[in-house]
Amino acid sequence: SPRFKKAMQLLVACWLLVMFIVTLICMPQMVEEKSARKLVLEANSKYPNMPLFLYGNHEFSASYYTNGRIKIIETPQKLDELLLTSGNLLILSTELAKDTELHGHGKILDINAAHALLVTKN
């Protein structure tokens, strides 16, 4: 019937509107959790004179928020060398940062879903 058809159209329109609003609210938070922005900003504001490194794949957000000044570490050997030197900041995977801290090679300063900011210590 036409009345039922209109009611269904209104119901679908309301459901789509609710989903759109939920997406607008949740999406920025999910993107922020995967971005290195917060970690880079903390490193730059609290430790402006310390070198900042990234271990792993070249992260667009880390490069973007440092204007390309972040140093990329691509091999485990270079990471090991860096961990033996105190006073460096590293952005690396959360799991690796926790393992590094557990073994006494650094201290986690901040963490998000994908990455952690770690300061090396000897």
PDB file of N, CA, C and O in Angstrom, residues 6-53:
ATOM      1  N   LYS A   6       5.492   4.638   2.031  1.00  0.00           N
ATOM      2  CA  LYS A   6       5.988   5.910   2.581  1.00  0.00           C
ATOM      3  C   LYS A   6       6.642   5.698   3.939  1.00  0.00           C
ATOM      4  O   LYS A   6       7.671   6.294   4.250  1.00  0.00           O
ATOM      5  N   ALA A   7       6.027   4.864   4.772  1.00  0.00           N
ATOM      6  CA  ALA A   7       6.576   4.589   6.103  1.00  0.00           C
ATOM      7  C   ALA A   7       7.947   3.919   5.982  1.00  0.00           C
ATOM      8  O   ALA A   7       8.881   4.245   6.725  1.00  0.00           O
ATOM      9  N   MET A   8       8.077   2.995   5.059  1.00  0.00           N
ATOM     10  CA  MET A   8       9.360   2.309   4.850  1.00  0.00           C
ATOM     11  C   MET A   8      10.414   3.280   4.321  1.00  0.00           C
ATOM     12  O   MET A   8      11.580   3.232   4.734  1.00  0.00           O
ATOM     13  N   GLN A   9      10.026   4.150   3.409  1.00  0.00           N
ATOM     14  CA  GLN A   9      10.965   5.147   2.897  1.00  0.00           C
ATOM     15  C   GLN A   9      11.446   6.068   4.020  1.00  0.00           C
ATOM     16  O   GLN A   9      12.630   6.398   4.112  1.00  0.00           O
ATOM     17  N   LEU A  10      10.534   6.478   4.874  1.00  0.00           N
ATOM     18  CA  LEU A  10      10.884   7.338   6.002  1.00  0.00           C
ATOM     19  C   LEU A  10      11.799   6.596   6.980  1.00  0.00           C
ATOM     20  O   LEU A  10      12.789   7.157   7.465  1.00  0.00           O
ATOM     21  N   LEU A  11      11.509   5.338   7.238  1.00  0.00           N
ATOM     22  CA  LEU A  11      12.331   4.518   8.126  1.00  0.00           C
ATOM     23  C   LEU A  11      13.747   4.353   7.563  1.00  0.00           C
ATOM     24  O   LEU A  11      14.733   4.508   8.289  1.00  0.00           O
ATOM     25  N   VAL A  12      13.860   4.070   6.301  1.00  0.00           N
ATOM     26  CA  VAL A  12      15.179   3.911   5.660  1.00  0.00           C
ATOM     27  C   VAL A  12      15.927   5.238   5.672  1.00  0.00           C
ATOM     28  O   VAL A  12      17.133   5.281   5.962  1.00  0.00           O
ATOM     29  N   ALA A  13      15.234   6.344   5.405  1.00  0.00           N
ATOM     30  CA  ALA A  13      15.877   7.659   5.418  1.00  0.00           C
ATOM     31  C   ALA A  13      16.391   7.990   6.817  1.00  0.00           C
ATOM     32  O   ALA A  13      17.512   8.491   6.972  1.00  0.00           O
ATOM     33  N   CYS A  14      15.614   7.696   7.837  1.00  0.00           N
ATOM     34  CA  CYS A  14      16.040   7.944   9.223  1.00  0.00           C
ATOM     35  C   CYS A  14      17.252   7.071   9.575  1.00  0.00           C
ATOM     36  O   CYS A  14      18.195   7.531  10.210  1.00  0.00           O
ATOM     37  N   TRP A  15      17.200   5.809   9.186  1.00  0.00           N
ATOM     38  CA  TRP A  15      18.319   4.900   9.456  1.00  0.00           C
ATOM     39  C   TRP A  15      19.592   5.401   8.770  1.00  0.00           C
ATOM     40  O   TRP A  15      20.667   5.408   9.377  1.00  0.00           O
ATOM     41  N   LEU A  16      19.498   5.830   7.518  1.00  0.00           N
ATOM     42  CA  LEU A  16      20.667   6.355   6.806  1.00  0.00           C
ATOM     43  C   LEU A  16      21.199   7.617   7.475  1.00  0.00           C
ATOM     44  O   LEU A  16      22.416   7.808   7.589  1.00  0.00           O
ATOM     45  N   LEU A  17      20.315   8.475   7.941  1.00  0.00           N
ATOM     46  CA  LEU A  17      20.734   9.691   8.639  1.00  0.00           C
ATOM     47  C   LEU A  17      21.463   9.356   9.939  1.00  0.00           C
ATOM     48  O   LEU A  17      22.517   9.934  10.236  1.00  0.00           O
ATOM     49  N   VAL A  18      20.948   8.416  10.697  1.00  0.00           N
ATOM     50  CA  VAL A  18      21.605   7.990  11.943  1.00  0.00           C
ATOM     51  C   VAL A  18      22.979   7.407  11.636  1.00  0.00           C
ATOM     52  O   VAL A  18      23.970   7.721  12.311  1.00  0.00           O
ATOM     53  N   MET A  19      23.081   6.564  10.631  1.00  0.00           N
ATOM     54  CA  MET A  19      24.376   5.968  10.265  1.00  0.00           C
ATOM     55  C   MET A  19      25.371   7.038   9.808  1.00  0.00           C
ATOM     56  O   MET A  19      26.561   6.976  10.128  1.00  0.00           O
ATOM     57  N   PHE A  20      24.883   8.031   9.091  1.00  0.00           N
ATOM     58  CA  PHE A  20      25.740   9.128   8.647  1.00  0.00           C
ATOM     59  C   PHE A  20      26.281   9.909   9.844  1.00  0.00           C
ATOM     60  O   PHE A  20      27.469  10.233   9.916  1.00  0.00           O
ATOM     61  N   ILE A  21      25.420  10.198  10.807  1.00  0.00           N
ATOM     62  CA  ILE A  21      25.842  10.946  12.002  1.00  0.00           C
ATOM     63  C   ILE A  21      26.835  10.120  12.827  1.00  0.00           C
ATOM     64  O   ILE A  21      27.857  10.645  13.291  1.00  0.00           O
ATOM     65  N   VAL A  22      26.570   8.851  12.996  1.00  0.00           N
ATOM     66  CA  VAL A  22      27.494   7.979  13.740  1.00  0.00           C
ATOM     67  C   VAL A  22      28.850   7.935  13.049  1.00  0.00           C
ATOM     68  O   VAL A  22      29.902   8.005  13.698  1.00  0.00           O
ATOM     69  N   THR A  23      28.855   7.855  11.745  1.00  0.00           N
ATOM     70  CA  THR A  23      30.113   7.850  10.990  1.00  0.00           C
ATOM     71  C   THR A  23      30.867   9.157  11.187  1.00  0.00           C
ATOM     72  O   THR A  23      32.087   9.151  11.386  1.00  0.00           O
ATOM     73  N   LEU A  24      30.172  10.273  11.140  1.00  0.00           N
ATOM     74  CA  LEU A  24      30.823  11.573  11.344  1.00  0.00           C
ATOM     75  C   LEU A  24      31.435  11.694  12.732  1.00  0.00           C
ATOM     76  O   LEU A  24      32.455  12.343  12.917  1.00  0.00           O
ATOM     77  N   ILE A  25      30.813  11.061  13.707  1.00  0.00           N
ATOM     78  CA  ILE A  25      31.313  11.140  15.077  1.00  0.00           C
ATOM     79  C   ILE A  25      32.476  10.173  15.291  1.00  0.00           C
ATOM     80  O   ILE A  25      33.492  10.534  15.899  1.00  0.00           O
ATOM     81  N   CYS A  26      32.368   8.965  14.794  1.00  0.00           N
ATOM     82  CA  CYS A  26      33.361   7.920  15.071  1.00  0.00           C
ATOM     83  C   CYS A  26      34.584   7.955  14.160  1.00  0.00           C
ATOM     84  O   CYS A  26      35.676   7.593  14.585  1.00  0.00           O
ATOM     85  N   MET A  27      34.428   8.348  12.930  1.00  0.00           N
ATOM     86  CA  MET A  27      35.517   8.283  11.959  1.00  0.00           C
ATOM     87  C   MET A  27      36.742   9.095  12.372  1.00  0.00           C
ATOM     88  O   MET A  27      37.856   8.583  12.315  1.00  0.00           O
ATOM     89  N   PRO A  28      36.592  10.339  12.800  1.00  0.00           N
ATOM     90  CA  PRO A  28      37.797  11.098  13.194  1.00  0.00           C
ATOM     91  C   PRO A  28      38.567  10.446  14.337  1.00  0.00           C
ATOM     92  O   PRO A  28      39.787  10.471  14.367  1.00  0.00           O
ATOM     93  N   GLN A  29      37.857   9.848  15.283  1.00  0.00           N
ATOM     94  CA  GLN A  29      38.521   9.182  16.399  1.00  0.00           C
ATOM     95  C   GLN A  29      39.300   7.958  15.922  1.00  0.00           C
ATOM     96  O   GLN A  29      40.408   7.713  16.373  1.00  0.00           O
ATOM     97  N   MET A  30      38.732   7.196  15.006  1.00  0.00           N
ATOM     98  CA  MET A  30      39.415   6.010  14.493  1.00  0.00           C
ATOM     99  C   MET A  30      40.648   6.408  13.678  1.00  0.00           C
ATOM    100  O   MET A  30      41.695   5.780  13.787  1.00  0.00           O
ATOM    101  N   VAL A  31      40.530   7.459  12.898  1.00  0.00           N
ATOM    102  CA  VAL A  31      41.662   7.934  12.098  1.00  0.00           C
ATOM    103  C   VAL A  31      42.757   8.455  13.014  1.00  0.00           C
ATOM    104  O   VAL A  31      43.936   8.171  12.805  1.00  0.00           O
ATOM    105  N   GLU A  32      42.406   9.179  14.046  1.00  0.00           N
ATOM    106  CA  GLU A  32      43.385   9.728  14.991  1.00  0.00           C
ATOM    107  C   GLU A  32      44.155   8.619  15.691  1.00  0.00           C
ATOM    108  O   GLU A  32      45.352   8.735  15.922  1.00  0.00           O
ATOM    109  N   GLU A  33      43.494   7.525  16.016  1.00  0.00           N
ATOM    110  CA  GLU A  33      44.158   6.422  16.702  1.00  0.00           C
ATOM    111  C   GLU A  33      45.203   5.729  15.824  1.00  0.00           C
ATOM    112  O   GLU A  33      46.134   5.139  16.332  1.00  0.00           O
ATOM    113  N   LYS A  34      45.060   5.813  14.525  1.00  0.00           N
ATOM    114  CA  LYS A  34      46.028   5.182  13.628  1.00  0.00           C
ATOM    115  C   LYS A  34      47.077   6.152  13.123  1.00  0.00           C
ATOM    116  O   LYS A  34      48.079   5.758  12.567  1.00  0.00           O
ATOM    117  N   SER A  35      46.867   7.425  13.352  1.00  0.00           N
ATOM    118  CA  SER A  35      47.780   8.454  12.880  1.00  0.00           C
ATOM    119  C   SER A  35      48.919   8.656  13.877  1.00  0.00           C
ATOM    120  O   SER A  35      48.771   8.444  15.074  1.00  0.00           O
ATOM    121  N   ALA A  36      50.037   9.113  13.368  1.00  0.00           N
ATOM    122  CA  ALA A  36      51.181   9.429  14.227  1.00  0.00           C
ATOM    123  C   ALA A  36      51.166  10.893  14.658  1.00  0.00           C
ATOM    124  O   ALA A  36      52.079  11.340  15.341  1.00  0.00           O
ATOM    125  N   ARG A  37      50.128  11.634  14.317  1.00  0.00           N
ATOM    126  CA  ARG A  37      50.068  13.068  14.601  1.00  0.00           C
ATOM    127  C   ARG A  37      50.286  13.377  16.071  1.00  0.00           C
ATOM    128  O   ARG A  37      51.125  14.199  16.433  1.00  0.00           O
ATOM    129  N   LYS A  38      49.540  12.737  16.940  1.00  0.00           N
ATOM    130  CA  LYS A  38      49.632  13.014  18.367  1.00  0.00           C
ATOM    131  C   LYS A  38      51.032  12.711  18.900  1.00  0.00           C
ATOM    132  O   LYS A  38      51.579  13.470  19.700  1.00  0.00           O
ATOM    133  N   LEU A  39      51.619  11.629  18.437  1.00  0.00           N
ATOM    134  CA  LEU A  39      52.954  11.249  18.903  1.00  0.00           C
ATOM    135  C   LEU A  39      54.003  12.247  18.430  1.00  0.00           C
ATOM    136  O   LEU A  39      54.900  12.635  19.180  1.00  0.00           O
ATOM    137  N   VAL A  40      53.891  12.676  17.191  1.00  0.00           N
ATOM    138  CA  VAL A  40      54.841  13.653  16.639  1.00  0.00           C
ATOM    139  C   VAL A  40      54.700  14.991  17.358  1.00  0.00           C
ATOM    140  O   VAL A  40      55.707  15.620  17.714  1.00  0.00           O
ATOM    141  N   LEU A  41      53.470  15.419  17.592  1.00  0.00           N
ATOM    142  CA  LEU A  41      53.262  16.682  18.294  1.00  0.00           C
ATOM    143  C   LEU A  41      53.824  16.636  19.708  1.00  0.00           C
ATOM    144  O   LEU A  41      54.423  17.600  20.183  1.00  0.00           O
ATOM    145  N   GLU A  42      53.647  15.515  20.386  1.00  0.00           N
ATOM    146  CA  GLU A  42      54.201  15.388  21.737  1.00  0.00           C
ATOM    147  C   GLU A  42      55.723  15.413  21.693  1.00  0.00           C
ATOM    148  O   GLU A  42      56.365  16.077  22.502  1.00  0.00           O
ATOM    149  N   ALA A  43      56.298  14.695  20.753  1.00  0.00           N
ATOM    150  CA  ALA A  43      57.762  14.672  20.629  1.00  0.00           C
ATOM    151  C   ALA A  43      58.292  16.072  20.361  1.00  0.00           C
ATOM    152  O   ALA A  43      59.273  16.497  20.979  1.00  0.00           O
ATOM    153  N   ASN A  44      57.646  16.798  19.469  1.00  0.00           N
ATOM    154  CA  ASN A  44      58.117  18.140  19.123  1.00  0.00           C
ATOM    155  C   ASN A  44      57.922  19.145  20.251  1.00  0.00           C
ATOM    156  O   ASN A  44      58.748  20.038  20.436  1.00  0.00           O
ATOM    157  N   SER A  45      56.847  19.012  21.006  1.00  0.00           N
ATOM    158  CA  SER A  45      56.597  20.001  22.059  1.00  0.00           C
ATOM    159  C   SER A  45      57.395  19.719  23.326  1.00  0.00           C
ATOM    160  O   SER A  45      57.935  20.637  23.924  1.00  0.00           O
ATOM    161  N   LYS A  46      57.502  18.452  23.726  1.00  0.00           N
ATOM    162  CA  LYS A  46      58.183  18.132  24.975  1.00  0.00           C
ATOM    163  C   LYS A  46      59.680  17.876  24.812  1.00  0.00           C
ATOM    164  O   LYS A  46      60.441  18.047  25.754  1.00  0.00           O
ATOM    165  N   TYR A  47      60.080  17.439  23.642  1.00  0.00           N
ATOM    166  CA  TYR A  47      61.481  17.076  23.407  1.00  0.00           C
ATOM    167  C   TYR A  47      61.957  17.655  22.072  1.00  0.00           C
ATOM    168  O   TYR A  47      62.335  16.911  21.166  1.00  0.00           O
ATOM    169  N   PRO A  48      61.951  18.972  21.923  1.00  0.00           N
ATOM    170  CA  PRO A  48      62.245  19.568  20.618  1.00  0.00           C
ATOM    171  C   PRO A  48      63.678  19.345  20.119  1.00  0.00           C
ATOM    172  O   PRO A  48      63.917  19.401  18.926  1.00  0.00           O
ATOM    173  N   ASN A  49      64.611  19.080  21.008  1.00  0.00           N
ATOM    174  CA  ASN A  49      66.012  18.935  20.584  1.00  0.00           C
ATOM    175  C   ASN A  49      66.447  17.482  20.413  1.00  0.00           C
ATOM    176  O   ASN A  49      67.602  17.228  20.096  1.00  0.00           O
ATOM    177  N   MET A  50      65.546  16.549  20.656  1.00  0.00           N
ATOM    178  CA  MET A  50      65.902  15.141  20.518  1.00  0.00           C
ATOM    179  C   MET A  50      65.587  14.665  19.102  1.00  0.00           C
ATOM    180  O   MET A  50      64.554  15.022  18.548  1.00  0.00           O
ATOM    181  N   PRO A  51      66.466  13.855  18.523  1.00  0.00           N
ATOM    182  CA  PRO A  51      66.181  13.325  17.185  1.00  0.00           C
ATOM    183  C   PRO A  51      65.000  12.354  17.223  1.00  0.00           C
ATOM    184  O   PRO A  51      64.831  11.609  18.175  1.00  0.00           O
ATOM    185  N   LEU A  52      64.191  12.396  16.178  1.00  0.00           N
ATOM    186  CA  LEU A  52      63.001  11.563  16.087  1.00  0.00           C
ATOM    187  C   LEU A  52      63.158  10.572  14.944  1.00  0.00           C
ATOM    188  O   LEU A  52      63.499  10.946  13.823  1.00  0.00           O
ATOM    189  N   PHE A  53      62.923   9.303  15.251  1.00  0.00           N
ATOM    190  CA  PHE A  53      63.076   8.219  14.283  1.00  0.00           C
ATOM    191  C   PHE A  53      61.767   7.451  14.168  1.00  0.00           C
ATOM    192  O   PHE A  53      60.966   7.432  15.091  1.00  0.00           O
TER     193      PHE A  53
END
